[in-house]
Amino acid sequence: MSSEIAELFDKITAEPGLGKPLDHEGSANYAVQKTLIKVATDHFVRFGYRRANIAEIALGAGIGKGTIYLHFENKRELFLSCLLAEERELLPQLGIIENFPEEERLRAFLEVTFNFALTAPLTRALLSRRQDFAALIEEIDATILKNQDEKFTEYVINKLISPVTHNLDTDDKKTIANVVNLATLAIGYLPEMAFDLPGQEIPVDDFVKILARIIDQGIKNT
């Protein structure tokens, strides 16, 4: 049975301009697309968006350059499809959280999304090395991103925040949801060295759990 977050993800990403999902696993194109996504993701992480070269990606995938354009319209669609594939890997964990007791969902959600922002290679590169992806960001339709954010914020409010904040109005809950989203983005900006400063070393997992607990308790006490 599909989770609510998976259904929302499919609905949001069905809109034009946000990349395209892989063909069905049993299809003739699936294996080629899966290899392309893996090779292209590694390439984008290494070189950024502007310096990424379609011909080199094709070479790494063992196909001709023209074959890429049979599956993806251009470099932008290929990049966004890589990002889409990476984000999709998060859905099973988020789907499990939907079945947690209401008072446990928010903290679990924070832990999963914070950890994702720090460890998912392409998402991490996009957040922490904005200058390498500036050309891409300028190409994306801001209206599409706004609609995506609004739908996701509504999910966070209804599924995670409302059950544990009974005394807040809609505007306050929306503000909290925006803070949660911004916190996730901000964490992605943290350089790797931030966790290894002399005298301040902290494992990423511990950092994520402690921060999630602090935010979770703060929201519940609001």
PDB file of N, CA and C in Angstrom, residues 6-95:
ATOM      1  N   ALA A   6       4.437   9.206  -0.390  1.00  0.00           N
ATOM      2  CA  ALA A   6       4.792   8.699  -1.719  1.00  0.00           C
ATOM      3  C   ALA A   6       3.801   9.195  -2.761  1.00  0.00           C
ATOM      4  N   GLU A   7       2.523   9.203  -2.409  1.00  0.00           N
ATOM      5  CA  GLU A   7       1.503   9.703  -3.327  1.00  0.00           C
ATOM      6  C   GLU A   7       1.691  11.196  -3.584  1.00  0.00           C
ATOM      7  N   LEU A   8       2.022  11.942  -2.534  1.00  0.00           N
ATOM      8  CA  LEU A   8       2.271  13.374  -2.689  1.00  0.00           C
ATOM      9  C   LEU A   8       3.498  13.602  -3.568  1.00  0.00           C
ATOM     10  N   PHE A   9       4.540  12.827  -3.342  1.00  0.00           N
ATOM     11  CA  PHE A   9       5.767  12.949  -4.129  1.00  0.00           C
ATOM     12  C   PHE A   9       5.484  12.714  -5.610  1.00  0.00           C
ATOM     13  N   ASP A  10       4.728  11.672  -5.910  1.00  0.00           N
ATOM     14  CA  ASP A  10       4.394  11.370  -7.305  1.00  0.00           C
ATOM     15  C   ASP A  10       3.565  12.491  -7.923  1.00  0.00           C
ATOM     16  N   LYS A  11       2.659  13.056  -7.142  1.00  0.00           N
ATOM     17  CA  LYS A  11       1.813  14.137  -7.641  1.00  0.00           C
ATOM     18  C   LYS A  11       2.635  15.387  -7.935  1.00  0.00           C
ATOM     19  N   ILE A  12       3.530  15.726  -7.013  1.00  0.00           N
ATOM     20  CA  ILE A  12       4.358  16.922  -7.182  1.00  0.00           C
ATOM     21  C   ILE A  12       5.306  16.765  -8.366  1.00  0.00           C
ATOM     22  N   THR A  13       5.966  15.626  -8.442  1.00  0.00           N
ATOM     23  CA  THR A  13       6.989  15.436  -9.471  1.00  0.00           C
ATOM     24  C   THR A  13       6.407  15.121 -10.843  1.00  0.00           C
ATOM     25  N   ALA A  14       5.096  14.941 -10.917  1.00  0.00           N
ATOM     26  CA  ALA A  14       4.456  14.736 -12.216  1.00  0.00           C
ATOM     27  C   ALA A  14       4.366  16.040 -12.998  1.00  0.00           C
ATOM     28  N   GLU A  15       4.528  17.164 -12.301  1.00  0.00           N
ATOM     29  CA  GLU A  15       4.478  18.461 -12.970  1.00  0.00           C
ATOM     30  C   GLU A  15       5.699  18.630 -13.868  1.00  0.00           C
ATOM     31  N   PRO A  16       5.521  19.235 -15.055  1.00  0.00           N
ATOM     32  CA  PRO A  16       6.657  19.446 -15.962  1.00  0.00           C
ATOM     33  C   PRO A  16       7.721  20.329 -15.316  1.00  0.00           C
ATOM     34  N   GLY A  17       8.975  20.062 -15.656  1.00  0.00           N
ATOM     35  CA  GLY A  17      10.053  20.925 -15.200  1.00  0.00           C
ATOM     36  C   GLY A  17      10.771  20.460 -13.963  1.00  0.00           C
ATOM     37  N   LEU A  18      10.418  19.277 -13.427  1.00  0.00           N
ATOM     38  CA  LEU A  18      11.055  18.781 -12.207  1.00  0.00           C
ATOM     39  C   LEU A  18      11.788  17.464 -12.430  1.00  0.00           C
ATOM     40  N   GLY A  19      12.110  17.172 -13.686  1.00  0.00           N
ATOM     41  CA  GLY A  19      12.765  15.909 -13.983  1.00  0.00           C
ATOM     42  C   GLY A  19      11.743  14.835 -14.313  1.00  0.00           C
ATOM     43  N   LYS A  20      12.220  13.647 -14.627  1.00  0.00           N
ATOM     44  CA  LYS A  20      11.313  12.548 -14.969  1.00  0.00           C
ATOM     45  C   LYS A  20      11.741  11.281 -14.238  1.00  0.00           C
ATOM     46  N   PRO A  21      10.778  10.489 -13.809  1.00  0.00           N
ATOM     47  CA  PRO A  21      11.107   9.233 -13.126  1.00  0.00           C
ATOM     48  C   PRO A  21      11.618   8.196 -14.119  1.00  0.00           C
ATOM     49  N   LEU A  22      12.273   7.177 -13.606  1.00  0.00           N
ATOM     50  CA  LEU A  22      12.710   6.080 -14.465  1.00  0.00           C
ATOM     51  C   LEU A  22      11.495   5.338 -15.005  1.00  0.00           C
ATOM     52  N   ASP A  23      11.653   4.742 -16.179  1.00  0.00           N
ATOM     53  CA  ASP A  23      10.604   3.885 -16.702  1.00  0.00           C
ATOM     54  C   ASP A  23      10.407   2.696 -15.762  1.00  0.00           C
ATOM     55  N   HIS A  24       9.312   1.994 -15.948  1.00  0.00           N
ATOM     56  CA  HIS A  24       9.007   0.840 -15.096  1.00  0.00           C
ATOM     57  C   HIS A  24      10.157  -0.162 -15.120  1.00  0.00           C
ATOM     58  N   GLU A  25      10.407  -0.780 -13.974  1.00  0.00           N
ATOM     59  CA  GLU A  25      11.569  -1.660 -13.819  1.00  0.00           C
ATOM     60  C   GLU A  25      11.615  -2.777 -14.850  1.00  0.00           C
ATOM     61  N   GLY A  26      10.488  -3.205 -15.324  1.00  0.00           N
ATOM     62  CA  GLY A  26      10.478  -4.295 -16.301  1.00  0.00           C
ATOM     63  C   GLY A  26      10.609  -3.836 -17.740  1.00  0.00           C
ATOM     64  N   SER A  27      10.707  -2.536 -17.961  1.00  0.00           N
ATOM     65  CA  SER A  27      10.744  -2.000 -19.320  1.00  0.00           C
ATOM     66  C   SER A  27      12.130  -2.134 -19.942  1.00  0.00           C
ATOM     67  N   ALA A  28      12.182  -1.970 -21.273  1.00  0.00           N
ATOM     68  CA  ALA A  28      13.447  -2.093 -21.999  1.00  0.00           C
ATOM     69  C   ALA A  28      14.404  -0.954 -21.672  1.00  0.00           C
ATOM     70  N   ASN A  29      13.869   0.206 -21.290  1.00  0.00           N
ATOM     71  CA  ASN A  29      14.703   1.383 -21.043  1.00  0.00           C
ATOM     72  C   ASN A  29      15.244   1.469 -19.617  1.00  0.00           C
ATOM     73  N   TYR A  30      14.693   0.666 -18.724  1.00  0.00           N
ATOM     74  CA  TYR A  30      15.006   0.841 -17.302  1.00  0.00           C
ATOM     75  C   TYR A  30      16.494   0.699 -16.999  1.00  0.00           C
ATOM     76  N   ALA A  31      17.123  -0.347 -17.500  1.00  0.00           N
ATOM     77  CA  ALA A  31      18.530  -0.603 -17.179  1.00  0.00           C
ATOM     78  C   ALA A  31      19.426   0.539 -17.652  1.00  0.00           C
ATOM     79  N   VAL A  32      19.164   1.033 -18.865  1.00  0.00           N
ATOM     80  CA  VAL A  32      19.960   2.142 -19.405  1.00  0.00           C
ATOM     81  C   VAL A  32      19.765   3.392 -18.560  1.00  0.00           C
ATOM     82  N   GLN A  33      18.511   3.694 -18.226  1.00  0.00           N
ATOM     83  CA  GLN A  33      18.221   4.893 -17.439  1.00  0.00           C
ATOM     84  C   GLN A  33      18.833   4.804 -16.041  1.00  0.00           C
ATOM     85  N   LYS A  34      18.768   3.647 -15.437  1.00  0.00           N
ATOM     86  CA  LYS A  34      19.327   3.477 -14.092  1.00  0.00           C
ATOM     87  C   LYS A  34      20.838   3.701 -14.104  1.00  0.00           C
ATOM     88  N   THR A  35      21.517   3.144 -15.103  1.00  0.00           N
ATOM     89  CA  THR A  35      22.963   3.348 -15.230  1.00  0.00           C
ATOM     90  C   THR A  35      23.278   4.815 -15.472  1.00  0.00           C
ATOM     91  N   LEU A  36      22.503   5.441 -16.339  1.00  0.00           N
ATOM     92  CA  LEU A  36      22.701   6.862 -16.640  1.00  0.00           C
ATOM     93  C   LEU A  36      22.562   7.719 -15.395  1.00  0.00           C
ATOM     94  N   ILE A  37      21.542   7.452 -14.617  1.00  0.00           N
ATOM     95  CA  ILE A  37      21.300   8.227 -13.396  1.00  0.00           C
ATOM     96  C   ILE A  37      22.465   8.067 -12.425  1.00  0.00           C
ATOM     97  N   LYS A  38      22.956   6.854 -12.270  1.00  0.00           N
ATOM     98  CA  LYS A  38      24.075   6.615 -11.351  1.00  0.00           C
ATOM     99  C   LYS A  38      25.336   7.346 -11.813  1.00  0.00           C
ATOM    100  N   VAL A  39      25.685   7.181 -13.085  1.00  0.00           N
ATOM    101  CA  VAL A  39      26.895   7.812 -13.616  1.00  0.00           C
ATOM    102  C   VAL A  39      26.758   9.329 -13.593  1.00  0.00           C
ATOM    103  N   ALA A  40      25.601   9.833 -14.006  1.00  0.00           N
ATOM    104  CA  ALA A  40      25.390  11.282 -14.047  1.00  0.00           C
ATOM    105  C   ALA A  40      25.411  11.882 -12.649  1.00  0.00           C
ATOM    106  N   THR A  41      24.829  11.195 -11.680  1.00  0.00           N
ATOM    107  CA  THR A  41      24.848  11.691 -10.298  1.00  0.00           C
ATOM    108  C   THR A  41      26.283  11.845  -9.811  1.00  0.00           C
ATOM    109  N   ASP A  42      27.093  10.829 -10.020  1.00  0.00           N
ATOM    110  CA  ASP A  42      28.504  10.903  -9.618  1.00  0.00           C
ATOM    111  C   ASP A  42      29.210  12.060 -10.317  1.00  0.00           C
ATOM    112  N   HIS A  43      28.896  12.262 -11.583  1.00  0.00           N
ATOM    113  CA  HIS A  43      29.533  13.316 -12.377  1.00  0.00           C
ATOM    114  C   HIS A  43      29.115  14.700 -11.885  1.00  0.00           C
ATOM    115  N   PHE A  44      27.832  14.882 -11.626  1.00  0.00           N
ATOM    116  CA  PHE A  44      27.342  16.178 -11.133  1.00  0.00           C
ATOM    117  C   PHE A  44      27.915  16.492  -9.754  1.00  0.00           C
ATOM    118  N   VAL A  45      28.012  15.486  -8.915  1.00  0.00           N
ATOM    119  CA  VAL A  45      28.583  15.697  -7.578  1.00  0.00           C
ATOM    120  C   VAL A  45      30.037  16.133  -7.695  1.00  0.00           C
ATOM    121  N   ARG A  46      30.749  15.532  -8.604  1.00  0.00           N
ATOM    122  CA  ARG A  46      32.181  15.824  -8.753  1.00  0.00           C
ATOM    123  C   ARG A  46      32.438  17.181  -9.413  1.00  0.00           C
ATOM    124  N   PHE A  47      31.693  17.490 -10.463  1.00  0.00           N
ATOM    125  CA  PHE A  47      32.006  18.668 -11.273  1.00  0.00           C
ATOM    126  C   PHE A  47      31.020  19.828 -11.126  1.00  0.00           C
ATOM    127  N   GLY A  48      29.890  19.615 -10.463  1.00  0.00           N
ATOM    128  CA  GLY A  48      28.872  20.650 -10.442  1.00  0.00           C
ATOM    129  C   GLY A  48      28.051  20.604 -11.719  1.00  0.00           C
ATOM    130  N   TYR A  49      27.135  21.550 -11.870  1.00  0.00           N
ATOM    131  CA  TYR A  49      26.224  21.514 -13.024  1.00  0.00           C
ATOM    132  C   TYR A  49      26.870  22.073 -14.289  1.00  0.00           C
ATOM    133  N   ARG A  50      27.436  23.252 -14.211  1.00  0.00           N
ATOM    134  CA  ARG A  50      27.963  23.918 -15.408  1.00  0.00           C
ATOM    135  C   ARG A  50      29.095  23.116 -16.050  1.00  0.00           C
ATOM    136  N   ARG A  51      29.982  22.549 -15.231  1.00  0.00           N
ATOM    137  CA  ARG A  51      31.152  21.841 -15.758  1.00  0.00           C
ATOM    138  C   ARG A  51      30.853  20.390 -16.146  1.00  0.00           C
ATOM    139  N   ALA A  52      29.691  19.906 -15.779  1.00  0.00           N
ATOM    140  CA  ALA A  52      29.329  18.536 -16.146  1.00  0.00           C
ATOM    141  C   ALA A  52      29.213  18.431 -17.663  1.00  0.00           C
ATOM    142  N   ASN A  53      29.726  17.347 -18.208  1.00  0.00           N
ATOM    143  CA  ASN A  53      29.791  17.177 -19.656  1.00  0.00           C
ATOM    144  C   ASN A  53      28.984  15.952 -20.077  1.00  0.00           C
ATOM    145  N   ILE A  54      28.000  16.173 -20.946  1.00  0.00           N
ATOM    146  CA  ILE A  54      27.120  15.089 -21.376  1.00  0.00           C
ATOM    147  C   ILE A  54      27.904  13.976 -22.071  1.00  0.00           C
ATOM    148  N   ALA A  55      28.887  14.353 -22.888  1.00  0.00           N
ATOM    149  CA  ALA A  55      29.676  13.344 -23.602  1.00  0.00           C
ATOM    150  C   ALA A  55      30.436  12.447 -22.626  1.00  0.00           C
ATOM    151  N   GLU A  56      30.970  13.034 -21.566  1.00  0.00           N
ATOM    152  CA  GLU A  56      31.713  12.247 -20.577  1.00  0.00           C
ATOM    153  C   GLU A  56      30.775  11.352 -19.771  1.00  0.00           C
ATOM    154  N   ILE A  57      29.579  11.856 -19.497  1.00  0.00           N
ATOM    155  CA  ILE A  57      28.582  11.032 -18.801  1.00  0.00           C
ATOM    156  C   ILE A  57      28.214   9.826 -19.663  1.00  0.00           C
ATOM    157  N   ALA A  58      28.000  10.070 -20.948  1.00  0.00           N
ATOM    158  CA  ALA A  58      27.666   8.983 -21.872  1.00  0.00           C
ATOM    159  C   ALA A  58      28.791   7.950 -21.926  1.00  0.00           C
ATOM    160  N   LEU A  59      30.026   8.435 -21.971  1.00  0.00           N
ATOM    161  CA  LEU A  59      31.183   7.537 -22.005  1.00  0.00           C
ATOM    162  C   LEU A  59      31.231   6.671 -20.748  1.00  0.00           C
ATOM    163  N   GLY A  60      30.998   7.297 -19.598  1.00  0.00           N
ATOM    164  CA  GLY A  60      31.002   6.561 -18.338  1.00  0.00           C
ATOM    165  C   GLY A  60      29.890   5.532 -18.253  1.00  0.00           C
ATOM    166  N   ALA A  61      28.775   5.820 -18.926  1.00  0.00           N
ATOM    167  CA  ALA A  61      27.634   4.900 -18.913  1.00  0.00           C
ATOM    168  C   ALA A  61      27.744   3.833 -19.998  1.00  0.00           C
ATOM    169  N   GLY A  62      28.760   3.966 -20.858  1.00  0.00           N
ATOM    170  CA  GLY A  62      28.955   2.977 -21.915  1.00  0.00           C
ATOM    171  C   GLY A  62      27.969   3.090 -23.055  1.00  0.00           C
ATOM    172  N   ILE A  63      27.491   4.309 -23.323  1.00  0.00           N
ATOM    173  CA  ILE A  63      26.536   4.530 -24.410  1.00  0.00           C
ATOM    174  C   ILE A  63      26.987   5.729 -25.237  1.00  0.00           C
ATOM    175  N   GLY A  64      26.354   5.942 -26.369  1.00  0.00           N
ATOM    176  CA  GLY A  64      26.646   7.103 -27.188  1.00  0.00           C
ATOM    177  C   GLY A  64      25.970   8.341 -26.624  1.00  0.00           C
ATOM    178  N   LYS A  65      26.545   9.502 -26.912  1.00  0.00           N
ATOM    179  CA  LYS A  65      25.982  10.757 -26.410  1.00  0.00           C
ATOM    180  C   LYS A  65      24.535  10.940 -26.847  1.00  0.00           C
ATOM    181  N   GLY A  66      24.253  10.565 -28.095  1.00  0.00           N
ATOM    182  CA  GLY A  66      22.895  10.731 -28.611  1.00  0.00           C
ATOM    183  C   GLY A  66      21.868   9.904 -27.871  1.00  0.00           C
ATOM    184  N   THR A  67      22.307   8.782 -27.298  1.00  0.00           N
ATOM    185  CA  THR A  67      21.379   7.915 -26.566  1.00  0.00           C
ATOM    186  C   THR A  67      20.819   8.617 -25.334  1.00  0.00           C
ATOM    187  N   ILE A  68      21.615   9.477 -24.721  1.00  0.00           N
ATOM    188  CA  ILE A  68      21.135  10.211 -23.547  1.00  0.00           C
ATOM    189  C   ILE A  68      19.898  11.014 -23.903  1.00  0.00           C
ATOM    190  N   TYR A  69      19.909  11.617 -25.096  1.00  0.00           N
ATOM    191  CA  TYR A  69      18.796  12.482 -25.493  1.00  0.00           C
ATOM    192  C   TYR A  69      17.559  11.698 -25.915  1.00  0.00           C
ATOM    193  N   LEU A  70      17.694  10.385 -26.013  1.00  0.00           N
ATOM    194  CA  LEU A  70      16.510   9.554 -26.223  1.00  0.00           C
ATOM    195  C   LEU A  70      15.732   9.387 -24.924  1.00  0.00           C
ATOM    196  N   HIS A  71      16.417   9.621 -23.800  1.00  0.00           N
ATOM    197  CA  HIS A  71      15.805   9.416 -22.488  1.00  0.00           C
ATOM    198  C   HIS A  71      15.567  10.725 -21.736  1.00  0.00           C
ATOM    199  N   PHE A  72      16.451  11.704 -21.942  1.00  0.00           N
ATOM    200  CA  PHE A  72      16.346  12.985 -21.233  1.00  0.00           C
ATOM    201  C   PHE A  72      16.529  14.125 -22.234  1.00  0.00           C
ATOM    202  N   GLU A  73      15.673  15.114 -22.117  1.00  0.00           N
ATOM    203  CA  GLU A  73      15.639  16.185 -23.118  1.00  0.00           C
ATOM    204  C   GLU A  73      16.939  16.978 -23.177  1.00  0.00           C
ATOM    205  N   ASN A  74      17.525  17.250 -22.025  1.00  0.00           N
ATOM    206  CA  ASN A  74      18.742  18.066 -21.974  1.00  0.00           C
ATOM    207  C   ASN A  74      19.459  17.814 -20.643  1.00  0.00           C
ATOM    208  N   LYS A  75      20.540  18.529 -20.423  1.00  0.00           N
ATOM    209  CA  LYS A  75      21.327  18.333 -19.200  1.00  0.00           C
ATOM    210  C   LYS A  75      20.513  18.696 -17.963  1.00  0.00           C
ATOM    211  N   ARG A  76      19.690  19.720 -18.059  1.00  0.00           N
ATOM    212  CA  ARG A  76      18.868  20.116 -16.908  1.00  0.00           C
ATOM    213  C   ARG A  76      17.922  18.991 -16.503  1.00  0.00           C
ATOM    214  N   GLU A  77      17.229  18.415 -17.484  1.00  0.00           N
ATOM    215  CA  GLU A  77      16.301  17.332 -17.153  1.00  0.00           C
ATOM    216  C   GLU A  77      17.048  16.129 -16.587  1.00  0.00           C
ATOM    217  N   LEU A  78      18.239  15.864 -17.091  1.00  0.00           N
ATOM    218  CA  LEU A  78      19.035  14.760 -16.557  1.00  0.00           C
ATOM    219  C   LEU A  78      19.406  15.021 -15.104  1.00  0.00           C
ATOM    220  N   PHE A  79      19.863  16.241 -14.812  1.00  0.00           N
ATOM    221  CA  PHE A  79      20.223  16.569 -13.430  1.00  0.00           C
ATOM    222  C   PHE A  79      19.018  16.447 -12.504  1.00  0.00           C
ATOM    223  N   LEU A  80      17.902  17.041 -12.895  1.00  0.00           N
ATOM    224  CA  LEU A  80      16.708  17.011 -12.048  1.00  0.00           C
ATOM    225  C   LEU A  80      16.196  15.582 -11.865  1.00  0.00           C
ATOM    226  N   SER A  81      16.387  14.754 -12.868  1.00  0.00           N
ATOM    227  CA  SER A  81      15.986  13.349 -12.754  1.00  0.00           C
ATOM    228  C   SER A  81      16.891  12.601 -11.780  1.00  0.00           C
ATOM    229  N   CYS A  82      18.176  12.971 -11.758  1.00  0.00           N
ATOM    230  CA  CYS A  82      19.101  12.400 -10.770  1.00  0.00           C
ATOM    231  C   CYS A  82      18.673  12.793  -9.360  1.00  0.00           C
ATOM    232  N   LEU A  83      18.305  14.061  -9.200  1.00  0.00           N
ATOM    233  CA  LEU A  83      17.863  14.551  -7.897  1.00  0.00           C
ATOM    234  C   LEU A  83      16.575  13.853  -7.479  1.00  0.00           C
ATOM    235  N   LEU A  84      15.693  13.660  -8.440  1.00  0.00           N
ATOM    236  CA  LEU A  84      14.425  12.979  -8.199  1.00  0.00           C
ATOM    237  C   LEU A  84      14.662  11.546  -7.721  1.00  0.00           C
ATOM    238  N   ALA A  85      15.571  10.851  -8.385  1.00  0.00           N
ATOM    239  CA  ALA A  85      15.875   9.464  -8.012  1.00  0.00           C
ATOM    240  C   ALA A  85      16.460   9.392  -6.609  1.00  0.00           C
ATOM    241  N   GLU A  86      17.298  10.370  -6.261  1.00  0.00           N
ATOM    242  CA  GLU A  86      17.893  10.388  -4.922  1.00  0.00           C
ATOM    243  C   GLU A  86      16.827  10.653  -3.862  1.00  0.00           C
ATOM    244  N   GLU A  87      15.953  11.600  -4.127  1.00  0.00           N
ATOM    245  CA  GLU A  87      14.894  11.925  -3.169  1.00  0.00           C
ATOM    246  C   GLU A  87      13.924  10.757  -2.995  1.00  0.00           C
ATOM    247  N   ARG A  88      13.690  10.033  -4.068  1.00  0.00           N
ATOM    248  CA  ARG A  88      12.754   8.903  -3.999  1.00  0.00           C
ATOM    249  C   ARG A  88      13.236   7.827  -3.022  1.00  0.00           C
ATOM    250  N   GLU A  89      14.545   7.716  -2.851  1.00  0.00           N
ATOM    251  CA  GLU A  89      15.092   6.729  -1.923  1.00  0.00           C
ATOM    252  C   GLU A  89      14.701   7.021  -0.473  1.00  0.00           C
ATOM    253  N   LEU A  90      14.283   8.253  -0.219  1.00  0.00           N
ATOM    254  CA  LEU A  90      13.885   8.654   1.130  1.00  0.00           C
ATOM    255  C   LEU A  90      12.460   8.219   1.463  1.00  0.00           C
ATOM    256  N   LEU A  91      11.653   7.958   0.455  1.00  0.00           N
ATOM    257  CA  LEU A  91      10.223   7.717   0.654  1.00  0.00           C
ATOM    258  C   LEU A  91       9.895   6.524   1.552  1.00  0.00           C
ATOM    259  N   PRO A  92      10.576   5.379   1.423  1.00  0.00           N
ATOM    260  CA  PRO A  92      10.227   4.261   2.311  1.00  0.00           C
ATOM    261  C   PRO A  92      10.359   4.603   3.789  1.00  0.00           C
ATOM    262  N   GLN A  93      11.415   5.349   4.152  1.00  0.00           N
ATOM    263  CA  GLN A  93      11.592   5.731   5.556  1.00  0.00           C
ATOM    264  C   GLN A  93      10.481   6.673   6.009  1.00  0.00           C
ATOM    265  N   LEU A  94      10.135   7.631   5.159  1.00  0.00           N
ATOM    266  CA  LEU A  94       9.075   8.575   5.520  1.00  0.00           C
ATOM    267  C   LEU A  94       7.720   7.882   5.587  1.00  0.00           C
ATOM    268  N   GLY A  95       7.527   6.890   4.735  1.00  0.00           N
ATOM    269  CA  GLY A  95       6.275   6.139   4.764  1.00  0.00           C
ATOM    270  C   GLY A  95       6.117   5.361   6.058  1.00  0.00           C
TER     271      GLY A  95
END
